[in-house]
Coordinates of N, CA and C in Angstrom, one line a residue:
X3 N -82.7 77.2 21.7 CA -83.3 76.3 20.7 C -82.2 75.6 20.0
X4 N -82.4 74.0 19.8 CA -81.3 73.3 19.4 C -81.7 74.2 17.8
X5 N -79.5 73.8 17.4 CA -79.5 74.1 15.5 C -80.0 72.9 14.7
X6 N -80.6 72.2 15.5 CA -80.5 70.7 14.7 C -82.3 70.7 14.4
X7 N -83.0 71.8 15.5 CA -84.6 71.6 15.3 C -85.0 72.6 14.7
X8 N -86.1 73.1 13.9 CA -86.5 73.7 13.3 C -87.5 75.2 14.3
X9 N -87.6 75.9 14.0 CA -87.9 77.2 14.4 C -89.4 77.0 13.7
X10 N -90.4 77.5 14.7 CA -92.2 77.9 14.8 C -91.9 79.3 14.5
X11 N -92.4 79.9 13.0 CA -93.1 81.1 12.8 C -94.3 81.2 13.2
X12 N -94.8 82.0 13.8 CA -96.4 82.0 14.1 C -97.2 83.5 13.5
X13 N -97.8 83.6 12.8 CA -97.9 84.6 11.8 C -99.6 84.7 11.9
X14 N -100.0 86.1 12.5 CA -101.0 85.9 12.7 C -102.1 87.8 12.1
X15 N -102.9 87.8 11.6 CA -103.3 88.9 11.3 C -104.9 88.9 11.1
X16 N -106.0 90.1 11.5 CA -107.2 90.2 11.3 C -107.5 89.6 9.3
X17 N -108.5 89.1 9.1 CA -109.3 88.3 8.4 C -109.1 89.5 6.9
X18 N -108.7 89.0 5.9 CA -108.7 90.1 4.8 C -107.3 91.2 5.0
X19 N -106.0 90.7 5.7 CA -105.0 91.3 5.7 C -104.0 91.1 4.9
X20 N -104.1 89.6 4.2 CA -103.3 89.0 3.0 C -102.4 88.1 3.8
X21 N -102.6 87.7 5.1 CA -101.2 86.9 5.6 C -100.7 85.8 4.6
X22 N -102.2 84.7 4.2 CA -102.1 83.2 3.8 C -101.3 84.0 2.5
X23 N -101.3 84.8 1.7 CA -101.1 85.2 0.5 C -99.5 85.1 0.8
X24 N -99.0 86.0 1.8 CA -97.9 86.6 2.2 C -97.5 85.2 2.9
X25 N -97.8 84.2 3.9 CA -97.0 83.4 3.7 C -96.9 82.5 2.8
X26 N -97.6 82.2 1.7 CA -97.2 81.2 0.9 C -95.9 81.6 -0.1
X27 N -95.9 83.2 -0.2 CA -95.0 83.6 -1.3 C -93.7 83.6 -0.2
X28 N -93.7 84.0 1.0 CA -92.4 83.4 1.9 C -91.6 82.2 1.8
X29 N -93.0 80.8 2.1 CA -92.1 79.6 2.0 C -91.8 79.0 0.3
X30 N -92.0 80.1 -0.5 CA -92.1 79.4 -1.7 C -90.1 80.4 -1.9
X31 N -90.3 81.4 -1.3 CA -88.9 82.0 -1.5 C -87.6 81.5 -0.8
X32 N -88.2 80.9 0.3 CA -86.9 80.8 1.5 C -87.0 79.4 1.9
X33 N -85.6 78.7 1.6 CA -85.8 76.8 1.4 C -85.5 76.3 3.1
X34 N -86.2 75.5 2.8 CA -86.2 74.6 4.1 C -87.5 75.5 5.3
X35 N -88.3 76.1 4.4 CA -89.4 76.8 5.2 C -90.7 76.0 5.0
X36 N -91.6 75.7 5.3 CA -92.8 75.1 4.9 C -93.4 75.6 6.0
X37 N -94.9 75.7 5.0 CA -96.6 76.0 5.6 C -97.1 74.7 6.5
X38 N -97.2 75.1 7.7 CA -97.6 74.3 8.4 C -99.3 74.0 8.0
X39 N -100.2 73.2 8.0 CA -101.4 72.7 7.2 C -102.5 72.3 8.3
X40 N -103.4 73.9 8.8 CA -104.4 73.3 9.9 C -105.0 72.6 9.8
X41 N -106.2 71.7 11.0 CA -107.3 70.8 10.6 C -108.6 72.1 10.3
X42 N -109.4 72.1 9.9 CA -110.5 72.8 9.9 C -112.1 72.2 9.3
X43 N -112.9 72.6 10.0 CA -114.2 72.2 10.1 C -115.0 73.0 8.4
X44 N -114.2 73.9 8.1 CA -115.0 75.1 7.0 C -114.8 73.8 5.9
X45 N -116.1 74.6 4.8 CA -115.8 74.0 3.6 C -114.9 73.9 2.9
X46 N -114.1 73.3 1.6 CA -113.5 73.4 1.0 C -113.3 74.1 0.0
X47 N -112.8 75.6 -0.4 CA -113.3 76.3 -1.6 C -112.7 75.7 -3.0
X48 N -113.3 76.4 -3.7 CA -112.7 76.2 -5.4 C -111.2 77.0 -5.2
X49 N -110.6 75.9 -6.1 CA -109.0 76.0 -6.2 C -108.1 75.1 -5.1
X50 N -108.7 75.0 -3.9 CA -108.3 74.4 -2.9 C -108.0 73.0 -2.5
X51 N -107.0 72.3 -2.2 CA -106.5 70.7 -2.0 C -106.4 70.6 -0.4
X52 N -107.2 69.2 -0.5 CA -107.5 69.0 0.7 C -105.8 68.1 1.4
X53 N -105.0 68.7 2.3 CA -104.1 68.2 2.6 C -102.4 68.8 2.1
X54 N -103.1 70.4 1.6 CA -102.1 71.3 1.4 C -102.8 72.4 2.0
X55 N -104.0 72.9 1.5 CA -104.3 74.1 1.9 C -104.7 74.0 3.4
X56 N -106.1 73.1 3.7 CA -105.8 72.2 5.1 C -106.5 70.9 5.5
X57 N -106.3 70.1 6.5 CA -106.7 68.7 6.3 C -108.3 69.6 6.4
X58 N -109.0 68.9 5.5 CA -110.5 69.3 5.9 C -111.6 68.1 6.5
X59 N -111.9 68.0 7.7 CA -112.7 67.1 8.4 C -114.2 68.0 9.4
X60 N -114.7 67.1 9.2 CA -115.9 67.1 9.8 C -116.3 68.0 11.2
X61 N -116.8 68.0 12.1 CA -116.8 68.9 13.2 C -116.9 67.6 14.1
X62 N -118.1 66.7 13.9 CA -117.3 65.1 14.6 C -116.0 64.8 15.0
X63 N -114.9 64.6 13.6 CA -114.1 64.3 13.8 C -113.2 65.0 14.1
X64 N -113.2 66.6 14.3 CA -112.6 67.7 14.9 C -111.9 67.8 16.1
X65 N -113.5 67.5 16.6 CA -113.9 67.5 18.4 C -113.3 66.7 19.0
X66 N -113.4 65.0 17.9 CA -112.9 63.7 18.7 C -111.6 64.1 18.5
X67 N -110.3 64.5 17.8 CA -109.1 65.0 17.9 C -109.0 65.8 19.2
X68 N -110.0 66.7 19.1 CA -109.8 68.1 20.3 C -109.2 67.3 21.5
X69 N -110.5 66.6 21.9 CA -110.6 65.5 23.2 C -109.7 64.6 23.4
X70 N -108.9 64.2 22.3 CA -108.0 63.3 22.2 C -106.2 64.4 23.1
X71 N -106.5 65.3 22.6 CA -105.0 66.2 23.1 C -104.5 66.2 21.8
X72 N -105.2 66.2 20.5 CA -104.2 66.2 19.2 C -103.9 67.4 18.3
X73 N -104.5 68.7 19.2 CA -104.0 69.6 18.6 C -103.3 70.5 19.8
X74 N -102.2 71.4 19.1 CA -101.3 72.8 20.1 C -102.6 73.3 20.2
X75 N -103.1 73.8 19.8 CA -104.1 74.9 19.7 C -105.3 74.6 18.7
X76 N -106.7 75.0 19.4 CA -107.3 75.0 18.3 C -108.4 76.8 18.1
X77 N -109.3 76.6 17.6 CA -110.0 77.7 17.7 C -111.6 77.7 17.5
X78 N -112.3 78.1 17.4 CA -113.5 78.6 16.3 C -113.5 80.1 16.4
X79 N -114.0 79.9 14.5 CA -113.3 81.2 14.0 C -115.0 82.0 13.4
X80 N -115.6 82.4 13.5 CA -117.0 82.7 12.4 C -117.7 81.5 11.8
X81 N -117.8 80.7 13.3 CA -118.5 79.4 13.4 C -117.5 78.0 12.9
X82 N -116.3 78.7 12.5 CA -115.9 77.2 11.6 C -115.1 76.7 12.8
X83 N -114.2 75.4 12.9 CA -113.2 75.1 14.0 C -111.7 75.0 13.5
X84 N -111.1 75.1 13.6 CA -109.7 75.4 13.3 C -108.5 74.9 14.0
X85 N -107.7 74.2 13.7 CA -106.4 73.5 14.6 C -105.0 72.9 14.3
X86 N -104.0 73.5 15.4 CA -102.6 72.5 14.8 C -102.5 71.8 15.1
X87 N -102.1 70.3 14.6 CA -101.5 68.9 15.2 C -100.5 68.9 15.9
X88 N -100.5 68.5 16.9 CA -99.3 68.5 17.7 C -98.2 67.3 16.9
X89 N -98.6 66.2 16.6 CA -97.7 65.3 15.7 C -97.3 66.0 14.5
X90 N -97.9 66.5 13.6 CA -97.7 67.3 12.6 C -96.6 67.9 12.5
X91 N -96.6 68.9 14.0 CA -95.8 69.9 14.2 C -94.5 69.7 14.4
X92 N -94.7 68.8 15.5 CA -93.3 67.9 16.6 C -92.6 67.1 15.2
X93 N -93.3 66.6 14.4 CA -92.6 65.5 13.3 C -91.7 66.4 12.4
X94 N -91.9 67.5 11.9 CA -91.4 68.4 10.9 C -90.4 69.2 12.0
X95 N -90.7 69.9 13.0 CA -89.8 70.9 13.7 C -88.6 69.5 14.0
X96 N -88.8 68.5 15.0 CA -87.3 67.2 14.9 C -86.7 67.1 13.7
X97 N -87.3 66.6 12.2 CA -86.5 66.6 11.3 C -86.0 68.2 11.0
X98 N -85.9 69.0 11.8 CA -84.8 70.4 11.2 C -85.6 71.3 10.0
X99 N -87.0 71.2 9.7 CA -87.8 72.4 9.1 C -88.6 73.0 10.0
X100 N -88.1 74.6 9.4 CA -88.8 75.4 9.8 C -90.6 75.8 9.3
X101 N -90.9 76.2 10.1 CA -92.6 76.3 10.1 C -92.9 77.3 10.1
X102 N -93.7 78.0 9.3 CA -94.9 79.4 9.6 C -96.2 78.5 9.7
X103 N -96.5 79.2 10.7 CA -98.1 78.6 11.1 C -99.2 79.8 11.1
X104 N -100.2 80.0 10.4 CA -100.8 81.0 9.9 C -102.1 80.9 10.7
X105 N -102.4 81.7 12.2 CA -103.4 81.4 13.2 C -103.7 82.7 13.6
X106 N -104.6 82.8 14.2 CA -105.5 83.7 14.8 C -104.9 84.4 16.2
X107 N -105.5 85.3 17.1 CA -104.5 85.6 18.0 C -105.1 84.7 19.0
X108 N -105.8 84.2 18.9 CA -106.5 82.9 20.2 C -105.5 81.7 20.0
X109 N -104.8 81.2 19.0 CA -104.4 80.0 18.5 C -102.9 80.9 18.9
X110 N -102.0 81.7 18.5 CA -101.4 82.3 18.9 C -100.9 82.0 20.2
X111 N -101.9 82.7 21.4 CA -102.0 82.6 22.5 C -101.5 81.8 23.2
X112 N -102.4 80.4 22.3 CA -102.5 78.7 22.9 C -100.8 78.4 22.8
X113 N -100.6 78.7 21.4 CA -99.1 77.9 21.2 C -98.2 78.3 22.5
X114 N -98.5 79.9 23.0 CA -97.5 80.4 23.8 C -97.4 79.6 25.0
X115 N -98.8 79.9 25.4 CA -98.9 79.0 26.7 C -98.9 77.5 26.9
X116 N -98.8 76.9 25.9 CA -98.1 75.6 26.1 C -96.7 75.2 26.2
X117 N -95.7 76.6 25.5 CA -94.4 76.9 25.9 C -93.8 75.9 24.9
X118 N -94.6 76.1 23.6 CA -93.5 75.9 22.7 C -93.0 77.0 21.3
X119 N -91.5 76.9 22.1 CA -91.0 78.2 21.3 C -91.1 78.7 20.2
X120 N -91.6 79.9 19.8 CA -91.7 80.4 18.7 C -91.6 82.0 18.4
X121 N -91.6 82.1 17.1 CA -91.3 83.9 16.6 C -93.1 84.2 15.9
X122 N -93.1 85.3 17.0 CA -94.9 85.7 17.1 C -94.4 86.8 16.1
X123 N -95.4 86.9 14.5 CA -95.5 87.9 13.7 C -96.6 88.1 13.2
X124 N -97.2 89.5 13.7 CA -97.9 90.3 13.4 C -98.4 90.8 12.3
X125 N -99.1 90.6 11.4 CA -99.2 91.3 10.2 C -100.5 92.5 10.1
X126 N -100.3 93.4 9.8 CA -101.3 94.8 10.1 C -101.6 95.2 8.8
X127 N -102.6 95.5 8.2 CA -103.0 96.1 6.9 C -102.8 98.0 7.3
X128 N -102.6 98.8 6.0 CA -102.3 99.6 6.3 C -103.1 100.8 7.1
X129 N -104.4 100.7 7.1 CA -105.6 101.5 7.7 C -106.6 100.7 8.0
X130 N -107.3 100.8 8.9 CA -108.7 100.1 8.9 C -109.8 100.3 7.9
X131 N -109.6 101.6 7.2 CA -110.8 101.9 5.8 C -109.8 100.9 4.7
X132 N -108.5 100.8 4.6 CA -108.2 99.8 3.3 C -108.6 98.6 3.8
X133 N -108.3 98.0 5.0 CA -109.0 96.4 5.3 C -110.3 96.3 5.2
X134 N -111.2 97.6 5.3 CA -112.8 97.1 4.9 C -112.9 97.3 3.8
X135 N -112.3 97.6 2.6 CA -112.1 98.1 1.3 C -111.5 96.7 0.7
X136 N -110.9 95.5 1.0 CA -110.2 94.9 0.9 C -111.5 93.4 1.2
X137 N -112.0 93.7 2.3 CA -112.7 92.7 2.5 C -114.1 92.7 1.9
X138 N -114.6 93.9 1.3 CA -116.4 94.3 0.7 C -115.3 94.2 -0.9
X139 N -114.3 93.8 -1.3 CA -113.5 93.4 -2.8 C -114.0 92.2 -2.8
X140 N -114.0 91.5 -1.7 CA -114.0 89.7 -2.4 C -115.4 89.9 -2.8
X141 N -116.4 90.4 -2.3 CA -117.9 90.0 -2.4 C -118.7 88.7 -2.7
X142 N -118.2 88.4 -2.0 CA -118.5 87.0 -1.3 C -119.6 86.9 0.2
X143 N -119.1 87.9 0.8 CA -119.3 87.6 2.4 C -120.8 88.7 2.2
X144 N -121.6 88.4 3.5 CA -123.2 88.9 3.6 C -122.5 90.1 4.2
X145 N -123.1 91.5 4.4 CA -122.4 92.5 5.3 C -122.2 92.4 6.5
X146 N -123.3 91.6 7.0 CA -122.7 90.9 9.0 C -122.1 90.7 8.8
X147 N -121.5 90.1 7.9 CA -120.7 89.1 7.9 C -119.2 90.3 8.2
X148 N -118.8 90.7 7.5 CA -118.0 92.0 7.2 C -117.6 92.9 7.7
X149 N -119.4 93.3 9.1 CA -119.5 93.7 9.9 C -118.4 93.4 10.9
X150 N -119.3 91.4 11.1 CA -118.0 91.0 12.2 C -116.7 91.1 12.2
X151 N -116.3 90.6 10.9 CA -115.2 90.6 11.0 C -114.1 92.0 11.1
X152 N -114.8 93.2 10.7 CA -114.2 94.4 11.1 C -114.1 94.5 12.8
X153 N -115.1 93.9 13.2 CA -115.3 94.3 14.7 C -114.0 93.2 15.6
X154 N -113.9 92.3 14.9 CA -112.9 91.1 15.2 C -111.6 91.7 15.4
X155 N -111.4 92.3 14.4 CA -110.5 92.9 13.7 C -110.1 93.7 14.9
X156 N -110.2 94.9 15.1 CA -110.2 95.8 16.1 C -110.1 95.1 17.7
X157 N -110.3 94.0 18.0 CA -109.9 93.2 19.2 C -108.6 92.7 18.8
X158 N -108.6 92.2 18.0 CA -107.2 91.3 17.7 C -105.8 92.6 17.8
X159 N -105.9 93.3 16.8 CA -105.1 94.4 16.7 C -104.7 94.7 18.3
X160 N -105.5 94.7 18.9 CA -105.6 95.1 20.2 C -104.4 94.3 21.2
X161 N -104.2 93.5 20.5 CA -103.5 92.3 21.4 C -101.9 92.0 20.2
X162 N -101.5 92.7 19.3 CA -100.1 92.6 19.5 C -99.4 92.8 19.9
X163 N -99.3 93.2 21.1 CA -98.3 93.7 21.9 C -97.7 92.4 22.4
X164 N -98.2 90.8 22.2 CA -97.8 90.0 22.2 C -97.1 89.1 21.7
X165 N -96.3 89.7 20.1 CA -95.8 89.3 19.5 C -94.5 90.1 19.2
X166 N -93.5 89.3 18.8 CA -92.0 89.4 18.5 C -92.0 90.5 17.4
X167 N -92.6 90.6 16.2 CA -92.3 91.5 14.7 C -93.4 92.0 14.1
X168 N -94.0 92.9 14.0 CA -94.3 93.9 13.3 C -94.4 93.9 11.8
X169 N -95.3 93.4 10.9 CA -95.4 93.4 9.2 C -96.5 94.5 9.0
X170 N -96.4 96.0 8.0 CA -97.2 96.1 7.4 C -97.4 95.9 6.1
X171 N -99.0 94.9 5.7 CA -98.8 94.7 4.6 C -99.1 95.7 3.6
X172 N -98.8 96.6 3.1 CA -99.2 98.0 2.3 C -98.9 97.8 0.8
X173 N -97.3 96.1 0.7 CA -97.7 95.7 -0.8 C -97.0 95.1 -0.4
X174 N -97.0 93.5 -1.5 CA -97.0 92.3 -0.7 C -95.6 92.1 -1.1
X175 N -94.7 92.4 -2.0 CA -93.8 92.0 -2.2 C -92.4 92.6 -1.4
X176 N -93.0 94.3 -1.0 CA -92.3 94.3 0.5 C -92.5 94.2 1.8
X177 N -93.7 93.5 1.9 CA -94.4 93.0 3.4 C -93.1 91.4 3.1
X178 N -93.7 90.7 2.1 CA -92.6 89.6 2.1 C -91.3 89.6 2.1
X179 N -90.6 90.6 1.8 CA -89.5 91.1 2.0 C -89.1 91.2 3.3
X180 N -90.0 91.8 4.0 CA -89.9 91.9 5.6 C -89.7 90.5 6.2
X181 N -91.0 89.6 6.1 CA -90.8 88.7 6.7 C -89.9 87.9 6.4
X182 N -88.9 87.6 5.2 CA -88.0 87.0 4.8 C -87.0 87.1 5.8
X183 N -86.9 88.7 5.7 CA -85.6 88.9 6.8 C -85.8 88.6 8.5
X184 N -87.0 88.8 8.8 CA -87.3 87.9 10.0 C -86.5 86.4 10.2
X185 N -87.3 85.9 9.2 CA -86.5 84.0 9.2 C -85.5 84.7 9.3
X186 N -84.3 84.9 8.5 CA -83.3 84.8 8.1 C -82.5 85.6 9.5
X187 N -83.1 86.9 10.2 CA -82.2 87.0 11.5 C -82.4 86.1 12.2
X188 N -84.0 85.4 12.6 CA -84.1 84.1 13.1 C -82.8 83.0 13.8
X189 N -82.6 82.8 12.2 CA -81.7 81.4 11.7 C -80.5 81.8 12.2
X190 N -80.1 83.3 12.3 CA -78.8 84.1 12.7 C -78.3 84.1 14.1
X191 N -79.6 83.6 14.7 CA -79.4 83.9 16.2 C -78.1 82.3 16.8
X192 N -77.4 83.3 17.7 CA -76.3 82.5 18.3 C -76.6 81.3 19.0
X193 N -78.0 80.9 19.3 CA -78.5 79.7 20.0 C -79.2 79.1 18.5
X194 N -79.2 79.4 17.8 CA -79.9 78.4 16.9 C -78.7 78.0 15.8
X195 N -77.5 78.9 15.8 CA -76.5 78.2 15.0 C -75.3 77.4 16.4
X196 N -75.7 77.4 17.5 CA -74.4 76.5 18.3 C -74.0 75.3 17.6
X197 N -74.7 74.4 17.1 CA -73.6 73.4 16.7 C -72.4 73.9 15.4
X198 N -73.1 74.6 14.4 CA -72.1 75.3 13.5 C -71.2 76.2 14.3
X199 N -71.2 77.0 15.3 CA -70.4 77.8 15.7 C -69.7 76.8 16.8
X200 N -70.2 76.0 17.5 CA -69.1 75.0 18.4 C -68.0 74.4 17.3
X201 N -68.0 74.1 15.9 CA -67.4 73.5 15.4 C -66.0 74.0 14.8
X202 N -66.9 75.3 14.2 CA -65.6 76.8 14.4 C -65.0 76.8 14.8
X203 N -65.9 76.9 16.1 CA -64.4 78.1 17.5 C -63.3 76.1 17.7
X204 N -63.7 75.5 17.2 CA -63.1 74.0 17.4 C -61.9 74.3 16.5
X205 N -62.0 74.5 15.2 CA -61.1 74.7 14.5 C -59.9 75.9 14.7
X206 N -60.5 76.7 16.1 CA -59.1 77.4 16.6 C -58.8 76.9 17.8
X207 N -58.4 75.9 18.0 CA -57.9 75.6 19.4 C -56.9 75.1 19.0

């Protein structure tokens, strides 16, 4: 990977594990990192900005992107639809920022198999009774609802064996700690600093 292009976090964990939490307090710690910003079909909640949290469009105008080739990956998630821009992406990774992209293990998947490079991180809550404990907290959701998403839960888990790093979130200020040091070995790797180290070993010749 050029040092000049930015590095894809891909950060992905069952529903009620704290990721969005845990990456926002990441790219708010570690500069030159930014939240990558999905399309999605869901409503817009209270507190939420349309065009930070994520572009929010119609299922119409979703589909007609899908069809177009305009997103890496998309998804539906508990009926909603969900997706990255491939412009979006490509435009921020050329100018030299780094991205966490906060997806599902289906969106996950997609990125891989389109073969654009990235660091797959896993986030795991510490038990399956504290993530159903965690998720019947919001009280919000109908219990099918809660239902599914535990049962979701337990497939996904099933499938990190497909990812680069390992987070458990058990408290958020050393789950983010963890993933800090991720970027940061990241950024350390000998193919993502060549132009700073060509310039070095230049100055001993």
């Amino acid at each position: 990977m050029s040092s000049d292009r930015g590095r894809l976090f891909v950060v992905s964990a069952p529903s009620g594990t704290g990721k969005t939490t845990l990456a926002r307090e990441l790219v708010r710690l570690v500069p030159n990192l930014g939240l990558s910003t999905s399309y999605t079909t869901r409503p817009i909640r209270a507190g939420e900005r349309d065009g930070v949290d994520y572009h929010y469009v119609t299922a119409e105008r979703f589909q007609a992107m899908r069809d177009e080739g305009a997103f890496i990956e998309w998804a539906e998630v508990f009926g909603r639809f969900y997706g990255t821009s491939v412009a979006d992406t490509e435009r921020r990774l050329a100018a030299g920022e780094d991205l966490v992209l906060v997806i599902d293990v289906q969106g996950a998947a997609a990125v891989r198999a389109c073969g654009m490079p990235s660091v797959g991180i896993f986030v795991l809550p510490p038990s399956f009774p504290v993530l159903e404990a965690r998720l019947r907290s919001r009280s919000r959701d109908p219990e099918e609802q809660i239902r599914c998403r535990l049962e979701t839960a337990r497939r996904e888990i099933a499938r990190l064996d497909g990812y680069d790093y390992v987070v458990v979130n058990d408290e958020v200020d050393r789950a983010v700690d963890c993933l800090r040091a991720i970027v940061i070995a990241e950024r350390a790797r000998r193919e993502a600093m060549a132009g700073q180290v060509a310039a070095i070993v230049r100055s001993f010749e």
